[in-house]
PDB file of C-alpha atoms in Angstrom:
ATOM      1  CA  UNK S   1     -69.213  14.539   6.537  1.00 50.00           C
ATOM      2  CA  UNK S   2     -70.343  10.988   7.223  1.00 64.00           C
ATOM      3  CA  UNK S   3     -73.271  10.654   9.584  1.00 75.00           C
ATOM      4  CA  UNK S   4     -72.368   9.193  12.945  1.00 79.00           C
ATOM      5  CA  UNK S   5     -73.397   5.548  13.223  1.00 87.00           C
ATOM      6  CA  UNK S   6     -73.481   4.262  16.835  1.00 88.00           C
ATOM      7  CA  UNK S   7     -73.426   0.598  15.801  1.00 92.00           C
ATOM      8  CA  UNK S   8     -70.446   0.941  13.460  1.00 92.00           C
ATOM      9  CA  UNK S   9     -68.487   2.896  16.075  1.00 90.00           C
ATOM     10  CA  UNK S  10     -69.270   0.437  18.844  1.00 93.00           C
ATOM     11  CA  UNK S  11     -68.446  -2.633  16.758  1.00 93.00           C
ATOM     12  CA  UNK S  12     -65.166  -1.112  15.547  1.00 93.00           C
ATOM     13  CA  UNK S  13     -63.799   0.248  18.797  1.00 92.00           C
ATOM     14  CA  UNK S  14     -65.425  -1.655  21.666  1.00 94.00           C
ATOM     15  CA  UNK S  15     -66.288  -5.152  22.881  1.00 93.00           C
ATOM     16  CA  UNK S  16     -69.100  -5.995  25.279  1.00 93.00           C
ATOM     17  CA  UNK S  17     -68.733  -8.832  27.747  1.00 93.00           C
ATOM     18  CA  UNK S  18     -70.859 -10.493  30.378  1.00 95.00           C
ATOM     19  CA  UNK S  19     -68.525 -11.052  33.319  1.00 95.00           C
ATOM     20  CA  UNK S  20     -68.656 -14.826  33.729  1.00 91.00           C
ATOM     21  CA  UNK S  21     -65.370 -15.306  35.585  1.00 94.00           C
ATOM     22  CA  UNK S  22     -64.020 -14.095  38.924  1.00 95.00           C
ATOM     23  CA  UNK S  23     -61.189 -12.345  37.080  1.00 96.00           C
ATOM     24  CA  UNK S  24     -63.578 -10.227  34.992  1.00 96.00           C
ATOM     25  CA  UNK S  25     -65.660  -9.364  38.046  1.00 97.00           C
ATOM     26  CA  UNK S  26     -62.562  -8.314  39.993  1.00 97.00           C
ATOM     27  CA  UNK S  27     -61.577  -6.015  37.122  1.00 97.00           C
ATOM     28  CA  UNK S  28     -65.017  -4.432  37.344  1.00 97.00           C
ATOM     29  CA  UNK S  29     -64.884  -3.995  41.130  1.00 97.00           C
ATOM     30  CA  UNK S  30     -61.482  -2.323  40.849  1.00 97.00           C
ATOM     31  CA  UNK S  31     -62.773  -0.116  38.021  1.00 97.00           C
ATOM     32  CA  UNK S  32     -65.776   0.875  40.139  1.00 96.00           C
ATOM     33  CA  UNK S  33     -63.488   1.648  43.071  1.00 96.00           C
ATOM     34  CA  UNK S  34     -61.742   4.352  41.070  1.00 94.00           C
ATOM     35  CA  UNK S  35     -65.055   5.833  39.882  1.00 93.00           C
ATOM     36  CA  UNK S  36     -67.303   5.608  42.942  1.00 92.00           C
ATOM     37  CA  UNK S  37     -64.724   5.819  45.744  1.00 93.00           C
ATOM     38  CA  UNK S  38     -61.717   7.769  44.465  1.00 90.00           C
ATOM     39  CA  UNK S  39     -63.404  10.166  42.043  1.00 88.00           C
ATOM     40  CA  UNK S  40     -66.989  10.774  43.170  1.00 84.00           C
ATOM     41  CA  UNK S  41     -66.685   9.634  46.819  1.00 84.00           C
ATOM     42  CA  UNK S  42     -70.054   7.888  46.731  1.00 82.00           C
ATOM     43  CA  UNK S  43     -68.535   5.132  48.860  1.00 81.00           C
ATOM     44  CA  UNK S  44     -65.909   5.483  51.582  1.00 78.00           C
ATOM     45  CA  UNK S  45     -62.480   4.271  50.481  1.00 79.00           C
ATOM     46  CA  UNK S  46     -61.906   2.520  53.790  1.00 81.00           C
ATOM     47  CA  UNK S  47     -64.937   0.335  53.077  1.00 81.00           C
ATOM     48  CA  UNK S  48     -63.481  -0.828  49.756  1.00 84.00           C
ATOM     49  CA  UNK S  49     -61.016  -3.486  50.820  1.00 86.00           C
ATOM     50  CA  UNK S  50     -58.163  -4.189  48.412  1.00 91.00           C
ATOM     51  CA  UNK S  51     -59.406  -1.303  46.253  1.00 93.00           C
ATOM     52  CA  UNK S  52     -62.516  -3.245  45.256  1.00 95.00           C
ATOM     53  CA  UNK S  53     -65.959  -1.589  45.273  1.00 96.00           C
ATOM     54  CA  UNK S  54     -68.268  -4.536  45.944  1.00 95.00           C
ATOM     55  CA  UNK S  55     -71.453  -5.091  47.935  1.00 92.00           C
ATOM     56  CA  UNK S  56     -73.926  -7.826  48.854  1.00 89.00           C
ATOM     57  CA  UNK S  57     -75.827  -7.502  45.568  1.00 91.00           C
ATOM     58  CA  UNK S  58     -72.910  -8.320  43.297  1.00 94.00           C
ATOM     59  CA  UNK S  59     -72.901 -12.055  43.911  1.00 91.00           C
ATOM     60  CA  UNK S  60     -76.435 -12.428  42.562  1.00 90.00           C
ATOM     61  CA  UNK S  61     -76.079  -9.919  39.733  1.00 94.00           C
ATOM     62  CA  UNK S  62     -75.406 -10.180  36.006  1.00 95.00           C
ATOM     63  CA  UNK S  63     -72.489  -7.906  35.143  1.00 97.00           C
ATOM     64  CA  UNK S  64     -72.180  -6.208  31.757  1.00 97.00           C
ATOM     65  CA  UNK S  65     -68.855  -4.629  30.771  1.00 97.00           C
ATOM     66  CA  UNK S  66     -67.480  -2.744  27.787  1.00 96.00           C
ATOM     67  CA  UNK S  67     -63.801  -2.833  26.759  1.00 96.00           C
ATOM     68  CA  UNK S  68     -61.822  -0.592  24.423  1.00 94.00           C
ATOM     69  CA  UNK S  69     -60.430  -2.793  21.672  1.00 94.00           C
ATOM     70  CA  UNK S  70     -57.031  -1.115  21.215  1.00 93.00           C
ATOM     71  CA  UNK S  71     -56.082  -1.264  24.895  1.00 93.00           C
ATOM     72  CA  UNK S  72     -58.372  -4.070  26.114  1.00 95.00           C
ATOM     73  CA  UNK S  73     -59.122  -1.804  29.090  1.00 95.00           C
ATOM     74  CA  UNK S  74     -62.517  -1.721  30.760  1.00 97.00           C
ATOM     75  CA  UNK S  75     -64.228   1.611  30.093  1.00 95.00           C
ATOM     76  CA  UNK S  76     -67.767   0.968  31.305  1.00 96.00           C
ATOM     77  CA  UNK S  77     -69.844  -1.363  33.425  1.00 97.00           C
ATOM     78  CA  UNK S  78     -73.351  -1.894  34.755  1.00 97.00           C
ATOM     79  CA  UNK S  79     -74.996  -4.689  36.714  1.00 97.00           C
ATOM     80  CA  UNK S  80     -78.457  -6.203  36.840  1.00 97.00           C
ATOM     81  CA  UNK S  81     -79.019  -7.020  40.504  1.00 95.00           C
ATOM     82  CA  UNK S  82     -81.618  -9.726  40.953  1.00 92.00           C
ATOM     83  CA  UNK S  83     -83.362 -10.744  44.190  1.00 87.00           C
ATOM     84  CA  UNK S  84     -81.850 -13.566  46.168  1.00 79.00           C
ATOM     85  CA  UNK S  85     -84.582 -16.175  46.329  1.00 70.00           C
ATOM     86  CA  UNK S  86     -82.795 -17.887  49.206  1.00 68.00           C
ATOM     87  CA  UNK S  87     -83.081 -14.843  51.468  1.00 64.00           C
ATOM     88  CA  UNK S  88     -86.143 -12.747  52.242  1.00 58.00           C
ATOM     89  CA  UNK S  89     -83.920 -10.116  53.846  1.00 60.00           C
ATOM     90  CA  UNK S  90     -81.999  -8.994  50.766  1.00 67.00           C
ATOM     91  CA  UNK S  91     -84.233  -6.442  49.066  1.00 79.00           C
ATOM     92  CA  UNK S  92     -83.038  -4.791  45.884  1.00 85.00           C
ATOM     93  CA  UNK S  93     -81.244  -1.460  46.478  1.00 81.00           C
ATOM     94  CA  UNK S  94     -84.191   0.705  45.373  1.00 84.00           C
ATOM     95  CA  UNK S  95     -86.517  -1.252  47.687  1.00 82.00           C
ATOM     96  CA  UNK S  96     -84.136  -0.766  50.593  1.00 78.00           C
ATOM     97  CA  UNK S  97     -83.270   2.912  50.205  1.00 73.00           C
ATOM     98  CA  UNK S  98     -86.489   4.507  48.933  1.00 70.00           C
ATOM     99  CA  UNK S  99     -90.164   4.664  49.692  1.00 63.00           C
ATOM    100  CA  UNK S 100     -91.371   3.215  46.411  1.00 57.00           C
ATOM    101  CA  UNK S 101     -95.097   3.044  45.826  1.00 60.00           C
ATOM    102  CA  UNK S 102     -94.880  -0.746  45.952  1.00 66.00           C
ATOM    103  CA  UNK S 103     -92.399  -3.553  46.313  1.00 73.00           C
ATOM    104  CA  UNK S 104     -92.142  -5.947  43.355  1.00 80.00           C
ATOM    105  CA  UNK S 105     -91.382  -8.736  45.785  1.00 72.00           C
ATOM    106  CA  UNK S 106     -94.950  -8.309  47.082  1.00 74.00           C
ATOM    107  CA  UNK S 107     -96.630  -8.307  43.659  1.00 78.00           C
ATOM    108  CA  UNK S 108     -97.435 -11.856  42.467  1.00 78.00           C
ATOM    109  CA  UNK S 109     -97.826 -10.600  38.890  1.00 80.00           C
ATOM    110  CA  UNK S 110     -94.132  -9.640  38.799  1.00 86.00           C
ATOM    111  CA  UNK S 111     -92.232 -12.907  38.932  1.00 87.00           C
ATOM    112  CA  UNK S 112     -88.831 -11.959  37.503  1.00 92.00           C
ATOM    113  CA  UNK S 113     -87.199  -8.568  37.906  1.00 94.00           C
ATOM    114  CA  UNK S 114     -83.878  -6.825  38.413  1.00 95.00           C
ATOM    115  CA  UNK S 115     -82.401  -3.436  39.150  1.00 96.00           C
ATOM    116  CA  UNK S 116     -79.883  -1.820  36.805  1.00 97.00           C
ATOM    117  CA  UNK S 117     -77.300  -0.143  38.998  1.00 95.00           C
ATOM    118  CA  UNK S 118     -73.651   0.810  39.393  1.00 95.00           C
ATOM    119  CA  UNK S 119     -73.452   2.308  35.899  1.00 94.00           C
ATOM    120  CA  UNK S 120     -69.874   3.546  35.605  1.00 94.00           C
ATOM    121  CA  UNK S 121     -68.030   5.134  32.682  1.00 93.00           C
ATOM    122  CA  UNK S 122     -64.283   5.745  32.465  1.00 92.00           C
ATOM    123  CA  UNK S 123     -63.441   9.467  32.824  1.00 88.00           C
ATOM    124  CA  UNK S 124     -61.827   9.540  29.385  1.00 86.00           C
ATOM    125  CA  UNK S 125     -65.306   8.962  27.942  1.00 84.00           C
ATOM    126  CA  UNK S 126     -67.111  11.666  29.900  1.00 79.00           C
ATOM    127  CA  UNK S 127     -64.720  14.599  30.027  1.00 53.00           C
ATOM    128  CA  UNK S 128     -65.705  16.275  26.823  1.00 49.00           C
ATOM    129  CA  UNK S 129     -67.092  19.756  27.241  1.00 46.00           C
ATOM    130  CA  UNK S 130     -70.649  18.599  26.562  1.00 45.00           C
ATOM    131  CA  UNK S 131     -70.710  15.446  28.687  1.00 44.00           C
ATOM    132  CA  UNK S 132     -71.876  17.416  31.688  1.00 45.00           C
ATOM    133  CA  UNK S 133     -69.399  15.781  34.129  1.00 51.00           C
ATOM    134  CA  UNK S 134     -72.067  13.264  35.138  1.00 50.00           C
ATOM    135  CA  UNK S 135     -70.887   9.917  36.521  1.00 50.00           C
ATOM    136  CA  UNK S 136     -72.666   8.184  33.640  1.00 51.00           C
ATOM    137  CA  UNK S 137     -71.175  10.403  30.933  1.00 51.00           C
ATOM    138  CA  UNK S 138     -74.703  11.406  29.880  1.00 58.00           C
ATOM    139  CA  UNK S 139     -75.454  15.127  29.729  1.00 52.00           C
ATOM    140  CA  UNK S 140     -78.692  15.581  31.682  1.00 52.00           C
ATOM    141  CA  UNK S 141     -79.658  18.725  29.783  1.00 51.00           C
ATOM    142  CA  UNK S 142     -82.727  17.436  27.918  1.00 48.00           C
ATOM    143  CA  UNK S 143     -82.582  20.183  25.286  1.00 47.00           C
ATOM    144  CA  UNK S 144     -78.947  19.341  24.595  1.00 44.00           C
ATOM    145  CA  UNK S 145     -79.765  15.654  24.108  1.00 49.00           C
ATOM    146  CA  UNK S 146     -82.487  16.557  21.627  1.00 52.00           C
ATOM    147  CA  UNK S 147     -80.516  19.010  19.510  1.00 48.00           C
ATOM    148  CA  UNK S 148     -76.997  17.547  19.569  1.00 48.00           C
ATOM    149  CA  UNK S 149     -77.588  13.788  19.366  1.00 50.00           C
ATOM    150  CA  UNK S 150     -74.798  12.735  16.988  1.00 56.00           C
ATOM    151  CA  UNK S 151     -71.453  14.383  17.611  1.00 58.00           C
ATOM    152  CA  UNK S 152     -71.817  14.205  21.379  1.00 64.00           C
ATOM    153  CA  UNK S 153     -73.728  10.938  21.628  1.00 76.00           C
ATOM    154  CA  UNK S 154     -72.655   9.190  24.886  1.00 85.00           C
ATOM    155  CA  UNK S 155     -71.891   5.872  23.210  1.00 88.00           C
ATOM    156  CA  UNK S 156     -70.391   3.976  26.152  1.00 91.00           C
ATOM    157  CA  UNK S 157     -73.118   4.930  28.629  1.00 91.00           C
ATOM    158  CA  UNK S 158     -75.962   4.391  26.171  1.00 91.00           C
ATOM    159  CA  UNK S 159     -74.555   1.018  25.115  1.00 94.00           C
ATOM    160  CA  UNK S 160     -74.585   0.037  28.780  1.00 95.00           C
ATOM    161  CA  UNK S 161     -78.192   1.173  29.229  1.00 95.00           C
ATOM    162  CA  UNK S 162     -79.434  -0.437  26.019  1.00 97.00           C
ATOM    163  CA  UNK S 163     -77.406  -3.525  26.853  1.00 96.00           C
ATOM    164  CA  UNK S 164     -79.056  -3.782  30.262  1.00 97.00           C
ATOM    165  CA  UNK S 165     -82.501  -3.711  28.630  1.00 97.00           C
ATOM    166  CA  UNK S 166     -81.384  -6.329  26.104  1.00 97.00           C
ATOM    167  CA  UNK S 167     -80.113  -8.499  28.953  1.00 96.00           C
ATOM    168  CA  UNK S 168     -83.408  -8.062  30.799  1.00 97.00           C
ATOM    169  CA  UNK S 169     -85.230  -9.466  27.780  1.00 96.00           C
ATOM    170  CA  UNK S 170     -82.771 -12.323  27.342  1.00 96.00           C
ATOM    171  CA  UNK S 171     -83.323 -13.189  31.012  1.00 95.00           C
ATOM    172  CA  UNK S 172     -87.096 -12.921  30.439  1.00 95.00           C
ATOM    173  CA  UNK S 173     -87.583 -10.313  33.157  1.00 96.00           C
ATOM    174  CA  UNK S 174     -91.008  -8.779  33.746  1.00 95.00           C
ATOM    175  CA  UNK S 175     -89.606  -5.514  35.062  1.00 95.00           C
ATOM    176  CA  UNK S 176     -86.341  -3.579  35.104  1.00 97.00           C
ATOM    177  CA  UNK S 177     -85.826  -0.938  37.787  1.00 95.00           C
ATOM    178  CA  UNK S 178     -83.280   1.825  38.332  1.00 95.00           C
ATOM    179  CA  UNK S 179     -82.531   4.688  40.700  1.00 93.00           C
ATOM    180  CA  UNK S 180     -81.808   7.925  38.874  1.00 92.00           C
ATOM    181  CA  UNK S 181     -82.315  11.670  38.741  1.00 91.00           C
ATOM    182  CA  UNK S 182     -85.537  12.690  36.957  1.00 91.00           C
ATOM    183  CA  UNK S 183     -83.479  14.716  34.454  1.00 89.00           C
ATOM    184  CA  UNK S 184     -81.476  11.635  33.508  1.00 90.00           C
ATOM    185  CA  UNK S 185     -84.740   9.748  33.016  1.00 93.00           C
ATOM    186  CA  UNK S 186     -85.952  12.501  30.683  1.00 92.00           C
ATOM    187  CA  UNK S 187     -82.791  12.218  28.601  1.00 88.00           C
ATOM    188  CA  UNK S 188     -83.094   8.422  28.403  1.00 93.00           C
ATOM    189  CA  UNK S 189     -86.716   8.847  27.317  1.00 94.00           C
ATOM    190  CA  UNK S 190     -85.569  11.146  24.504  1.00 90.00           C
ATOM    191  CA  UNK S 191     -83.596   8.165  23.178  1.00 91.00           C
ATOM    192  CA  UNK S 192     -86.601   5.884  23.614  1.00 94.00           C
ATOM    193  CA  UNK S 193     -85.488   4.172  26.835  1.00 96.00           C
ATOM    194  CA  UNK S 194     -88.683   4.832  28.769  1.00 96.00           C
ATOM    195  CA  UNK S 195     -88.899   4.347  32.526  1.00 97.00           C
ATOM    196  CA  UNK S 196     -91.810   5.422  34.741  1.00 95.00           C
ATOM    197  CA  UNK S 197     -91.275   6.970  38.155  1.00 93.00           C
ATOM    198  CA  UNK S 198     -92.682   4.672  40.846  1.00 89.00           C
ATOM    199  CA  UNK S 199     -91.711   6.459  44.051  1.00 86.00           C
ATOM    200  CA  UNK S 200     -90.723   9.755  45.619  1.00 87.00           C
ATOM    201  CA  UNK S 201     -87.402  11.540  45.382  1.00 88.00           C
ATOM    202  CA  UNK S 202     -84.904  10.673  48.071  1.00 86.00           C
ATOM    203  CA  UNK S 203     -81.367  11.749  48.889  1.00 84.00           C
ATOM    204  CA  UNK S 204     -79.347   8.787  47.649  1.00 78.00           C
ATOM    205  CA  UNK S 205     -76.030  10.050  46.252  1.00 76.00           C
ATOM    206  CA  UNK S 206     -78.031  13.131  45.246  1.00 80.00           C
ATOM    207  CA  UNK S 207     -81.732  13.589  44.579  1.00 87.00           C
ATOM    208  CA  UNK S 208     -82.933  10.383  42.945  1.00 90.00           C
ATOM    209  CA  UNK S 209     -86.137   8.439  42.564  1.00 91.00           C
ATOM    210  CA  UNK S 210     -86.997   4.837  41.718  1.00 91.00           C
ATOM    211  CA  UNK S 211     -88.078   4.114  38.145  1.00 94.00           C
ATOM    212  CA  UNK S 212     -89.365   0.984  36.458  1.00 94.00           C
ATOM    213  CA  UNK S 213     -90.022  -0.278  32.946  1.00 96.00           C
ATOM    214  CA  UNK S 214     -91.312  -3.296  31.050  1.00 96.00           C
ATOM    215  CA  UNK S 215     -88.231  -4.233  29.011  1.00 97.00           C
ATOM    216  CA  UNK S 216     -90.364  -6.041  26.431  1.00 96.00           C
ATOM    217  CA  UNK S 217     -91.700  -2.656  25.280  1.00 96.00           C
ATOM    218  CA  UNK S 218     -88.288  -1.354  24.214  1.00 96.00           C
ATOM    219  CA  UNK S 219     -88.724  -2.193  20.528  1.00 95.00           C
ATOM    220  CA  UNK S 220     -91.842  -0.004  20.466  1.00 96.00           C
ATOM    221  CA  UNK S 221     -90.188   2.993  22.072  1.00 96.00           C
ATOM    222  CA  UNK S 222     -86.480   3.014  21.146  1.00 96.00           C
ATOM    223  CA  UNK S 223     -85.479   5.762  18.759  1.00 91.00           C
ATOM    224  CA  UNK S 224     -85.320   4.404  15.187  1.00 89.00           C
ATOM    225  CA  UNK S 225     -81.636   5.267  14.734  1.00 85.00           C
ATOM    226  CA  UNK S 226     -80.803   3.185  17.838  1.00 92.00           C
ATOM    227  CA  UNK S 227     -82.899   0.128  16.958  1.00 94.00           C
ATOM    228  CA  UNK S 228     -80.014  -1.399  14.993  1.00 95.00           C
ATOM    229  CA  UNK S 229     -77.656  -0.904  17.941  1.00 95.00           C
ATOM    230  CA  UNK S 230     -80.180  -2.504  20.293  1.00 96.00           C
ATOM    231  CA  UNK S 231     -80.533  -5.543  18.030  1.00 96.00           C
ATOM    232  CA  UNK S 232     -76.746  -5.885  17.776  1.00 95.00           C
ATOM    233  CA  UNK S 233     -76.448  -5.824  21.566  1.00 96.00           C
ATOM    234  CA  UNK S 234     -79.230  -8.366  21.958  1.00 96.00           C
ATOM    235  CA  UNK S 235     -77.710 -10.747  19.399  1.00 95.00           C
ATOM    236  CA  UNK S 236     -74.261 -10.576  20.971  1.00 93.00           C
ATOM    237  CA  UNK S 237     -75.434 -10.909  24.558  1.00 94.00           C
ATOM    238  CA  UNK S 238     -77.822 -13.714  23.682  1.00 91.00           C
ATOM    239  CA  UNK S 239     -74.746 -15.897  23.145  1.00 83.00           C
ATOM    240  CA  UNK S 240     -73.352 -15.075  26.591  1.00 77.00           C
ATOM    241  CA  UNK S 241     -73.129 -17.755  29.303  1.00 69.00           C
ATOM    242  CA  UNK S 242     -76.340 -16.925  31.148  1.00 68.00           C
ATOM    243  CA  UNK S 243     -78.016 -20.317  31.352  1.00 51.00           C
ATOM    244  CA  UNK S 244     -78.209 -20.405  35.134  1.00 56.00           C
ATOM    245  CA  UNK S 245     -80.074 -17.069  35.224  1.00 58.00           C
ATOM    246  CA  UNK S 246     -82.493 -17.571  32.356  1.00 55.00           C
ATOM    247  CA  UNK S 247     -86.101 -18.442  33.030  1.00 52.00           C
TER     248      UNK S 247
END
C-alpha cells in the first residue's frame, strides 16, 4: 500500500484560493451560514441576512478557501482577522470575548497580528467515523491523532490551519492568535502547529481559551512529513493578491 502523501492528495484534488473578489467572499459567507447557523447553531439564523454568515471582522480580514477540483465547490474556509487601524473600538474577537492575559493592541513590541477564526469544513469531509464530529473535522482525541495520522489525516482542516500560518508569514505578522478548545490545541501541537495558551477558559461556543503563536517559528516545529505541504502552501499563497495587506 502506498504511503499517504498529504501534498500529493491536496495538489491533485483541491485548490486553495485567497478570496480577492466580492463573489468569492459571498460564497464563503453562504458556506459558513450552512455550517455555523444551520448545522451547529453557533449563530442565530435570523441574524444571517440572505443566508450569509458575516460579521464586522470580515471586511478587514484575509480569507483563505479550499475548493474541490472535480466539483469546484468550496469545502473549507478560514479567515485571518486583522485589527482595524482606523478604529480603536474594534478589538479582535479573542480580545473582546475573553479575559486574555494581555491585549496585543497594548503591546508596542507586537506591531502586526491577526486572529485565525471561522474555520469551517464541509460535512462531507468530517463525517467519517474517526473525524469526531468536530466542526473543524479534526478529531480532538490526542492519542488518536498520534497513532492514526495517515489514513484519517484531516487534510482539509489541516491545510486551512497550515495555510493560515503560511499567510501570517507572508503578511509578516508578529503573532497569530486563535480561540480553541485545549484538546484541539494539543492535537495541533502533535502535528507541529504550536500555540501557547494566553488566557483563561471561557464559554464561547463551548469551553475555549485564547492561544497565540509566533508564526515565524513554524519551520522549527512542524512535523517533518508536513514540511513539504507547508512549503507548497506558502509558495502558492505567496503569489496571491495581498499587496495591500503586506507590511
